[in-house]
PDB file of C-alpha atoms and ligand atoms in Angstrom:
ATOM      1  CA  UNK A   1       9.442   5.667   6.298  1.00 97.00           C
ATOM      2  CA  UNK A   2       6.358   5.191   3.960  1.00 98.00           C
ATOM      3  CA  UNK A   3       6.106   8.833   3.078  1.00 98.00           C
ATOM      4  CA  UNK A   4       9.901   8.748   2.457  1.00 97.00           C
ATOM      5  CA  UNK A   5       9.895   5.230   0.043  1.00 97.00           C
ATOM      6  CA  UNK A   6       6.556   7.034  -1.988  1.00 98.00           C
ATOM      7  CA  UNK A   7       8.379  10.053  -2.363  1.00 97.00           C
ATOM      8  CA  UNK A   8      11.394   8.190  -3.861  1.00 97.00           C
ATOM      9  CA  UNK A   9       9.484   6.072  -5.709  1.00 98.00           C
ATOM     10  CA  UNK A  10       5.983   7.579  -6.891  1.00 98.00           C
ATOM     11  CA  UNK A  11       5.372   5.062  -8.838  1.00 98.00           C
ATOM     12  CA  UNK A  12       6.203   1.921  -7.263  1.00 97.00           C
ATOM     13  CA  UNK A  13       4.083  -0.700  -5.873  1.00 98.00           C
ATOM     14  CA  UNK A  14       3.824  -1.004  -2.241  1.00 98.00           C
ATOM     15  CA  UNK A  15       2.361  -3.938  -0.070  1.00 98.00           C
ATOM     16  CA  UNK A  16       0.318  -3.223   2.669  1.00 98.00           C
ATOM     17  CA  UNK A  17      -1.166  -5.237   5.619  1.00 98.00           C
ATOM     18  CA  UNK A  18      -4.782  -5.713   7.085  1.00 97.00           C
ATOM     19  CA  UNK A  19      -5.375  -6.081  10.982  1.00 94.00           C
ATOM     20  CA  UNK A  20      -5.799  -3.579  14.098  1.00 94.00           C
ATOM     21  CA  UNK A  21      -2.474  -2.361  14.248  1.00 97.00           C
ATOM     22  CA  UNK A  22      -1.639  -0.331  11.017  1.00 98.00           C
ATOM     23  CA  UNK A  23      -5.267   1.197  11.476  1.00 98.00           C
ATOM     24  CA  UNK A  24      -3.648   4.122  12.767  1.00 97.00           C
ATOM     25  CA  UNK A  25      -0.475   4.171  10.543  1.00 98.00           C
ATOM     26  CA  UNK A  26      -3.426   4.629   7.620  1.00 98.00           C
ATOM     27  CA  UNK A  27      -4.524   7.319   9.274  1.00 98.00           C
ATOM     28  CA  UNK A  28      -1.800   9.075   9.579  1.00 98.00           C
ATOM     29  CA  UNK A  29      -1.433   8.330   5.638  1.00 98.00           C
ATOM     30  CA  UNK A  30      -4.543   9.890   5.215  1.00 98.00           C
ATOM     31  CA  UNK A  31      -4.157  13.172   7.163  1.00 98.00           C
ATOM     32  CA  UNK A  32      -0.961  13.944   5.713  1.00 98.00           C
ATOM     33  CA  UNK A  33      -2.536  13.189   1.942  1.00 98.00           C
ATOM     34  CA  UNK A  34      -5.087  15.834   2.799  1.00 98.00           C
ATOM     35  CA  UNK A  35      -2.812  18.676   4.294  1.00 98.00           C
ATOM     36  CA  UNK A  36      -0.891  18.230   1.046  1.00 98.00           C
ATOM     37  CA  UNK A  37       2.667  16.920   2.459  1.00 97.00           C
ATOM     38  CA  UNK A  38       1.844  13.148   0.758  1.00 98.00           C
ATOM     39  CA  UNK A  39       0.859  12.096  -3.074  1.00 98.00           C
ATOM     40  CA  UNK A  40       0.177   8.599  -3.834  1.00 98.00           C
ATOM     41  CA  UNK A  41      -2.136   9.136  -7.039  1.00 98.00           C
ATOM     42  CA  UNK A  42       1.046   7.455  -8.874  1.00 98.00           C
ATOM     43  CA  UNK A  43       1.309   4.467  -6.453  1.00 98.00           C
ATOM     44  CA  UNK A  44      -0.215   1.496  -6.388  1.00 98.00           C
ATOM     45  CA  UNK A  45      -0.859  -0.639  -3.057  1.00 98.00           C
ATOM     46  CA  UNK A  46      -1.366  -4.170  -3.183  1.00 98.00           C
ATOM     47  CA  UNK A  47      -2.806  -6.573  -0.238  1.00 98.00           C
ATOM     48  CA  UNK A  48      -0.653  -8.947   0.609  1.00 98.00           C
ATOM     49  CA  UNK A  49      -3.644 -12.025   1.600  1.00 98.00           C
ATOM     50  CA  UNK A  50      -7.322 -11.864   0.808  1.00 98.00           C
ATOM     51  CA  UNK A  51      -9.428 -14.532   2.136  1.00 98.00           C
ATOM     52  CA  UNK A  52     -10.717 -17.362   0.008  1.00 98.00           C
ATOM     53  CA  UNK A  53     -13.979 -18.791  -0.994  1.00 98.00           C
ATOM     54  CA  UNK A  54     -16.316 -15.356  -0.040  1.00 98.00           C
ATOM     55  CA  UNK A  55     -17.855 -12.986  -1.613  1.00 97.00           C
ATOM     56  CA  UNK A  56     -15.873  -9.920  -3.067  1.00 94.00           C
ATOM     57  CA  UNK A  57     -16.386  -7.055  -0.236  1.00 91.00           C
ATOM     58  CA  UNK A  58     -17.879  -8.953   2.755  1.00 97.00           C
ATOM     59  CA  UNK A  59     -17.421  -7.275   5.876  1.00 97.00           C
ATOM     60  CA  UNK A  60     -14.113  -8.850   7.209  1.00 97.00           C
ATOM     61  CA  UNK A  61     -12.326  -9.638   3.968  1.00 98.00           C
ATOM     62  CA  UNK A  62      -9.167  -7.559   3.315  1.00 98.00           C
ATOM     63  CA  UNK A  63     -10.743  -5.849   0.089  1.00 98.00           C
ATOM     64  CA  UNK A  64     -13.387  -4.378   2.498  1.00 98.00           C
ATOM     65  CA  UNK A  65     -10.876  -3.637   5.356  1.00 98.00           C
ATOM     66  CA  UNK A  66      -8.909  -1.017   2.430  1.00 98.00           C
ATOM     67  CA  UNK A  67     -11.810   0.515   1.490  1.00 97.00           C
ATOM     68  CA  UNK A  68     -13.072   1.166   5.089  1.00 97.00           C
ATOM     69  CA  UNK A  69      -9.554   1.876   6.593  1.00 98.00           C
ATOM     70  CA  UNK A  70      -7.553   3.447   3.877  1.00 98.00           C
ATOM     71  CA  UNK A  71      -8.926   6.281   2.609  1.00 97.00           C
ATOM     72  CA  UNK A  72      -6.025   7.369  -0.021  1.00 98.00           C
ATOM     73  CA  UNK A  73      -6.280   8.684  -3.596  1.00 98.00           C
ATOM     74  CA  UNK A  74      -3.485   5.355  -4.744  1.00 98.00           C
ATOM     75  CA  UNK A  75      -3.292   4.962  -8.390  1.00 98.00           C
ATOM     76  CA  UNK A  76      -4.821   1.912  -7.587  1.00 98.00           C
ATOM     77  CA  UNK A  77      -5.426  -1.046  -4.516  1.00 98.00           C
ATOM     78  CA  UNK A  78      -4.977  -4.438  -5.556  1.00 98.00           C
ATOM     79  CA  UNK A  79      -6.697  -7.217  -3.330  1.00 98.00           C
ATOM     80  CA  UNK A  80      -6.843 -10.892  -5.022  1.00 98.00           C
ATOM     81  CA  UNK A  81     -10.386 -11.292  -5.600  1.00 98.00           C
ATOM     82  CA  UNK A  82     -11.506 -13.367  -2.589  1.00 98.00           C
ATOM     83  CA  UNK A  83     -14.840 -14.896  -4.780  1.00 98.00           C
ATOM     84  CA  UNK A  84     -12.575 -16.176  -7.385  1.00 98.00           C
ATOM     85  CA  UNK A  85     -13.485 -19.864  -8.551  1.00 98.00           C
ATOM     86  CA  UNK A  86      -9.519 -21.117  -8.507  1.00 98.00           C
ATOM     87  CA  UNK A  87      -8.218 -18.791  -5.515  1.00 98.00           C
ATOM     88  CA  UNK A  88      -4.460 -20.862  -6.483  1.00 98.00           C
ATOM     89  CA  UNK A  89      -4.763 -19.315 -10.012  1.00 98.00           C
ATOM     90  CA  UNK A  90      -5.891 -15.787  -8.731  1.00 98.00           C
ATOM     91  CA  UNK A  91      -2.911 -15.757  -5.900  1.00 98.00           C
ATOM     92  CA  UNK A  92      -0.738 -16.820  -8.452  1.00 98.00           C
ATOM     93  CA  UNK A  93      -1.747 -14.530 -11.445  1.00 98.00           C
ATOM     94  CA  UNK A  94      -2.081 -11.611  -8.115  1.00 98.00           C
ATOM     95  CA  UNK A  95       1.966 -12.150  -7.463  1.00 98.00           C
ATOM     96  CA  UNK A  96       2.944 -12.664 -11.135  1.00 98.00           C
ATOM     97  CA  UNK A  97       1.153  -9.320 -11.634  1.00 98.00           C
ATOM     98  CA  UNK A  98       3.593  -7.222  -8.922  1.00 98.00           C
ATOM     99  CA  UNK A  99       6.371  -9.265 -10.028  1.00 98.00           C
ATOM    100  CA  UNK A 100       5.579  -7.873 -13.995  1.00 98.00           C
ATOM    101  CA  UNK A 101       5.430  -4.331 -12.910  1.00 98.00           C
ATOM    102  CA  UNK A 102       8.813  -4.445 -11.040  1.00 98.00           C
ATOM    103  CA  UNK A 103       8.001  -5.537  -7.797  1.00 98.00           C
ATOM    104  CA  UNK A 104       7.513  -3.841  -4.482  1.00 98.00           C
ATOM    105  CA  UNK A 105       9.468  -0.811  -3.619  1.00 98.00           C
ATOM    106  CA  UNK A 106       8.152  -1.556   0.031  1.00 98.00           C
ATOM    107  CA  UNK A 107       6.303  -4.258   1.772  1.00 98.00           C
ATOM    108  CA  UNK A 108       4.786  -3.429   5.587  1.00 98.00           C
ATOM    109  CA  UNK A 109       3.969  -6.425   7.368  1.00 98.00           C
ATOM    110  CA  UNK A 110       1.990  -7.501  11.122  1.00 98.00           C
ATOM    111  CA  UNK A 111       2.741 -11.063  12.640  1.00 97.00           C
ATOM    112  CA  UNK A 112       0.224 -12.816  14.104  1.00 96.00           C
ATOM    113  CA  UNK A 113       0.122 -14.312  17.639  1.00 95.00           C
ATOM    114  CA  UNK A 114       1.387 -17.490  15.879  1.00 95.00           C
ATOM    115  CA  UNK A 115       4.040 -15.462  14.108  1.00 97.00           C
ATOM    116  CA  UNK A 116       2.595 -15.491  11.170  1.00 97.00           C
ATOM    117  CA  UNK A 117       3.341 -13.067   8.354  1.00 98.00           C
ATOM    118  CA  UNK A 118       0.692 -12.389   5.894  1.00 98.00           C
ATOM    119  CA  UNK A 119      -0.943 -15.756   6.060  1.00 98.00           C
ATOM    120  CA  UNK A 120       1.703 -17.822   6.005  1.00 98.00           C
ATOM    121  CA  UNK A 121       0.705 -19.840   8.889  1.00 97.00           C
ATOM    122  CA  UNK A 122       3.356 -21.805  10.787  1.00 97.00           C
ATOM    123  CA  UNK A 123       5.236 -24.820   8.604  1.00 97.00           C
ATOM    124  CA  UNK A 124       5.200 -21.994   6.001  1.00 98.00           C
ATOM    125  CA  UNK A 125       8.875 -22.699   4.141  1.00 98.00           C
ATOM    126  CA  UNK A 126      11.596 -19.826   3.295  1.00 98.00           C
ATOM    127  CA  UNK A 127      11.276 -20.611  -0.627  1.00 98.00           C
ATOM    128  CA  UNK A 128       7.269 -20.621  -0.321  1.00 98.00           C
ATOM    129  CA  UNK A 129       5.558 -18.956  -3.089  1.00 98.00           C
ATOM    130  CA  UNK A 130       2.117 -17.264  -3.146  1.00 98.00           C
ATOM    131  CA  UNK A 131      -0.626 -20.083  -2.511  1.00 98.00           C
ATOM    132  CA  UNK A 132      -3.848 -21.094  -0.717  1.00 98.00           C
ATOM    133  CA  UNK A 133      -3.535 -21.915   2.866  1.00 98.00           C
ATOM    134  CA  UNK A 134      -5.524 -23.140   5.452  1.00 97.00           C
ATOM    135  CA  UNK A 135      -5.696 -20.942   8.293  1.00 96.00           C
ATOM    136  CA  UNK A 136      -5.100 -22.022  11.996  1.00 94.00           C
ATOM    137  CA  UNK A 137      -8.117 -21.258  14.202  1.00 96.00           C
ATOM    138  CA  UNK A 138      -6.145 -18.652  16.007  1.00 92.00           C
ATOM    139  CA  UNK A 139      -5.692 -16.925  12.780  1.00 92.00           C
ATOM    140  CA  UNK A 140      -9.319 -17.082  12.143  1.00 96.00           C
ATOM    141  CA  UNK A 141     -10.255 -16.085  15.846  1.00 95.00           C
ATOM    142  CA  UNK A 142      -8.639 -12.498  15.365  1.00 92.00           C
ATOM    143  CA  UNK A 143     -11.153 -12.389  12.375  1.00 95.00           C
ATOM    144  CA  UNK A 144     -14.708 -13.419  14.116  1.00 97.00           C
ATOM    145  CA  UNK A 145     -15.516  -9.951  15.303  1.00 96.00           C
ATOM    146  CA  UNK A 146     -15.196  -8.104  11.644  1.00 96.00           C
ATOM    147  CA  UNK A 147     -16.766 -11.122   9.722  1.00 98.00           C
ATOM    148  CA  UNK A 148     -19.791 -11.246  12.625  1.00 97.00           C
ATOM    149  CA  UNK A 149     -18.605 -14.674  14.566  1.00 98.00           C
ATOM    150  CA  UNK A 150     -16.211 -17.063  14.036  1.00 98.00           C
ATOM    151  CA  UNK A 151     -18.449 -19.495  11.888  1.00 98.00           C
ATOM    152  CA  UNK A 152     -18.494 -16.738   9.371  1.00 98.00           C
ATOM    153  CA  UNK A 153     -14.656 -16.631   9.126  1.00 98.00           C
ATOM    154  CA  UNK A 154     -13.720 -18.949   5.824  1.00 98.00           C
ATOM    155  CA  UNK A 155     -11.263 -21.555   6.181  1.00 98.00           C
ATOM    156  CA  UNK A 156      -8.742 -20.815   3.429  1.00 98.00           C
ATOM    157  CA  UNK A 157      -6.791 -17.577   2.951  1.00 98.00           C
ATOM    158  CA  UNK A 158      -4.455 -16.390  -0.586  1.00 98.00           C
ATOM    159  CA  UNK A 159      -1.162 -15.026   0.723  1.00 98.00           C
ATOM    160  CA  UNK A 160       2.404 -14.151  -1.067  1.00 98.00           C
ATOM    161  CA  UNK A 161       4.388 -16.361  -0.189  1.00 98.00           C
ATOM    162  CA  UNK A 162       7.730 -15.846   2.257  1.00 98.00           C
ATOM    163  CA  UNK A 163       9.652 -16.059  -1.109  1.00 98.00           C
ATOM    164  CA  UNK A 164       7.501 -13.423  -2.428  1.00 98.00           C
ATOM    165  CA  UNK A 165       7.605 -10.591   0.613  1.00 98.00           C
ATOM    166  CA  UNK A 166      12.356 -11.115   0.828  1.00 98.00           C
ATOM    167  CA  UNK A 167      11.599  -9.951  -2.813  1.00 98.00           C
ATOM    168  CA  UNK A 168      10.460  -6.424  -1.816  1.00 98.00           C
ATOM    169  CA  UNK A 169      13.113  -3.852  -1.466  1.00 98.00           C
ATOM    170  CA  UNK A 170      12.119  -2.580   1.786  1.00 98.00           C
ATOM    171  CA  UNK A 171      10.565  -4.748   4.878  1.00 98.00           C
ATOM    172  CA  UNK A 172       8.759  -2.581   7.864  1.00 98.00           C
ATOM    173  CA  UNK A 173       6.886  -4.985  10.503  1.00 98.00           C
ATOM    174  CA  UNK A 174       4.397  -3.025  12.483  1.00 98.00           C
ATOM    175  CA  UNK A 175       4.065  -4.764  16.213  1.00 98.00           C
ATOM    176  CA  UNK A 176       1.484  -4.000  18.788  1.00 97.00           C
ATOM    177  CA  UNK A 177       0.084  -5.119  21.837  1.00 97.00           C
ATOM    178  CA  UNK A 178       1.243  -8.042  24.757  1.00 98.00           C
ATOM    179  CA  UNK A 179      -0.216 -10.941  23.132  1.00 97.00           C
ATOM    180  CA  UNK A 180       2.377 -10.791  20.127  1.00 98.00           C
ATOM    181  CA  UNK A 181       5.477 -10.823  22.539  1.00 98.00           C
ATOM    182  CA  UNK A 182       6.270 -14.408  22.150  1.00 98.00           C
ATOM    183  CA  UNK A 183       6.056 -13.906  18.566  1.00 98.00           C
ATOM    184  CA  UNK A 184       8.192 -11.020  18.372  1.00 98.00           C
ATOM    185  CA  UNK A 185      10.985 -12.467  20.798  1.00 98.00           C
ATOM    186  CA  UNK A 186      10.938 -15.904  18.974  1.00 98.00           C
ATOM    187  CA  UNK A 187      11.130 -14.376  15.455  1.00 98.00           C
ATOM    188  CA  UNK A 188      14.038 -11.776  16.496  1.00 97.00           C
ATOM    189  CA  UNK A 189      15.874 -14.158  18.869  1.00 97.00           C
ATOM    190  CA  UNK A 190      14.648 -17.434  18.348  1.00 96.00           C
ATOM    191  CA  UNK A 191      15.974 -20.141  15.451  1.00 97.00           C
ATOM    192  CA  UNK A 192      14.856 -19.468  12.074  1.00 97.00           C
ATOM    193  CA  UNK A 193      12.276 -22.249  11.669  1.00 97.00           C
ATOM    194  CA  UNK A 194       8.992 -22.882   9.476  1.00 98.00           C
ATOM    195  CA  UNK A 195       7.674 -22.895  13.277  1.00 98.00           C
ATOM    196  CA  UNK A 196       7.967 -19.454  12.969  1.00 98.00           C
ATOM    197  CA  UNK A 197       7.507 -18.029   9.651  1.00 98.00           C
ATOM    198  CA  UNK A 198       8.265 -14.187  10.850  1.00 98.00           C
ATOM    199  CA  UNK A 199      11.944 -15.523  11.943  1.00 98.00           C
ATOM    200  CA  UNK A 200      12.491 -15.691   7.838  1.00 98.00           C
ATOM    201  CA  UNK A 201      12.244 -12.179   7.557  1.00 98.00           C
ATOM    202  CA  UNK A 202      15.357 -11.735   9.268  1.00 97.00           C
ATOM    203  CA  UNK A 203      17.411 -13.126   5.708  1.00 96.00           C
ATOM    204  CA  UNK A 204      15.973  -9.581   4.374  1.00 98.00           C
ATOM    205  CA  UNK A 205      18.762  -6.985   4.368  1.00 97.00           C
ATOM    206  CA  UNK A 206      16.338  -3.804   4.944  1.00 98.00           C
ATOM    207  CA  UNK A 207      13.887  -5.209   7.498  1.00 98.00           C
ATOM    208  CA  UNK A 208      12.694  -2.439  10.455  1.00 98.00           C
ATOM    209  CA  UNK A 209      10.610  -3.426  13.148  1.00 98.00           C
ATOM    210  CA  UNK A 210       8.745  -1.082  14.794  1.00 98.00           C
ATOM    211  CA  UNK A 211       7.336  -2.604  17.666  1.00 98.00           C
ATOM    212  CA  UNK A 212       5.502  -1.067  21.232  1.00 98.00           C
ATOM    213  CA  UNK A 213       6.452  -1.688  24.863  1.00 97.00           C
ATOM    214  CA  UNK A 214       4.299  -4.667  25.060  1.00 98.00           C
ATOM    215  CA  UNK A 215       5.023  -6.306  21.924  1.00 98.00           C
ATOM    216  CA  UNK A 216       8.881  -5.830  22.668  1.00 98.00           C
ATOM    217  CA  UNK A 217       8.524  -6.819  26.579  1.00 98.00           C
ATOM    218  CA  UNK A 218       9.863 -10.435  25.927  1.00 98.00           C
ATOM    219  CA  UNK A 219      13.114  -9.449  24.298  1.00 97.00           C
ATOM    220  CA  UNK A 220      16.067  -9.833  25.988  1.00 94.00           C
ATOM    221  CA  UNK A 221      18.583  -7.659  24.099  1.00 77.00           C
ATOM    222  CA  UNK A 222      16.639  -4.038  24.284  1.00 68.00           C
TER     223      UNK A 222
HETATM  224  P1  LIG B 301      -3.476  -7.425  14.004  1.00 62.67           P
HETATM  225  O1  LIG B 301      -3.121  -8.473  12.816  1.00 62.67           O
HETATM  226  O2  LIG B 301      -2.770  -6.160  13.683  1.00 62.67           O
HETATM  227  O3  LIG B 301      -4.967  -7.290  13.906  1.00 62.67           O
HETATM  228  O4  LIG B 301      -3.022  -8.077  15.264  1.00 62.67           O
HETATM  229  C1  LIG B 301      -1.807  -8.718  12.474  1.00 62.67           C
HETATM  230  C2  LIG B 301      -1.702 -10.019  11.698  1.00 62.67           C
HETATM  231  O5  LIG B 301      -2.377 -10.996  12.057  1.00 62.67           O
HETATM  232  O6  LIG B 301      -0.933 -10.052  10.733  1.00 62.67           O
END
């Protein structure tokens, strides 16, 4: 589905998530750029959160994640610069940006074992806009081993807002793994509630979810 919304749209902007699970999906990105069967030298991919408040490229921020874990020729990666004095102004300049050059073509997205999306922690409202958060300690507990300990992790994160990621054309959520199969269950079946910011996803008309065993083992309509 990525290869196929590139190949429509070479020179689109895509949005692309950090974490464990799409390690592999950039992998597979990779090996097919190499055998020749995938060209993204017109494409540009944008993060979709950065943290705040650390400097540009430390081990564990999303700008060093891309350039350990996605080894692709894009036209360009965008990642809001996490050292930047006023991380409000950078997130919001960093979504004004993709909004100027038409948007994204495609947006993939995790949740987080709080249902998160991007960093859009829970109480995170359908109209929200990109902004500073504060991330919940669980958020910044999946984060201790890459930044070295959980002291290391910084408070405050730069995220599109919910707002922001319905505006793509295209939604895929990659799942993974038994500890997000609350999430998944309560953001598929559940109410749609700030409680649960992935459950706003479902007012998207192209949303896929691609989601393992485990992930999907709560769900009661399989
Ligand atoms: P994970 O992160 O793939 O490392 O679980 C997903 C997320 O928190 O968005």
């Amino acid at each position: 589905m990525i290869c196929d919304a590139i190949a429509s749209a070479p020179d689109a902007q895509i949005g692309l998530p950090t974490g464990d699970t799409p390690i592999g999906t950039y992998a597979e990105l990779a090996r097919r750029e190499r055998a020749g069967s995938l060209r993204v030298d017109r494409t540009t991919a944008c993060a979709i959160d950065e943290f705040a408040d650390v400097k540009r490229g430390t081990p564990g921020t999303n700008a060093a994640f891309f350039a350990l874990h996605l080894p692709l020729a894009f036209r360009a990666v965008q990642v809001p610069g996490s050292n930047a004095p006023d991380p409000e102004l950078e997130i919001a300049s960093f979504a004004e940006g993709i909004r100027a050059a038409g948007g994204l073509e495609l947006c993939v997205l995790g949740i987080g074992r709080n249902a998160h999306v991007a960093f859009n922690e829970p109480g995170s409202r359908l109209d929200s806009r990109a902004r500073v958060v504060d991330l919940e300690l669980v958020s910044r507990e999946a984060h201790a081993g890459a930044f070295g300990g959980l002291a290391r992790v910084p408070h405050r994160g730069m995220t599109l807002g919910i707002a922001d990621i319905l505006e793509a054309r295209k939604l895929i959520v990659l799942v993974q793994g038994q500890s997000k199969a609350r999430a998944v269950r309560d953001a598929i079946e559940g109410p749609e509630s700030e409680l649960v910011p992935a459950s706003w996803l479902r007012a998207h008309a192209e949303v896929t979810w691609i989601v393992d065993r485990a992930a999907a083992s709560m769900l009661s309509h399989k």
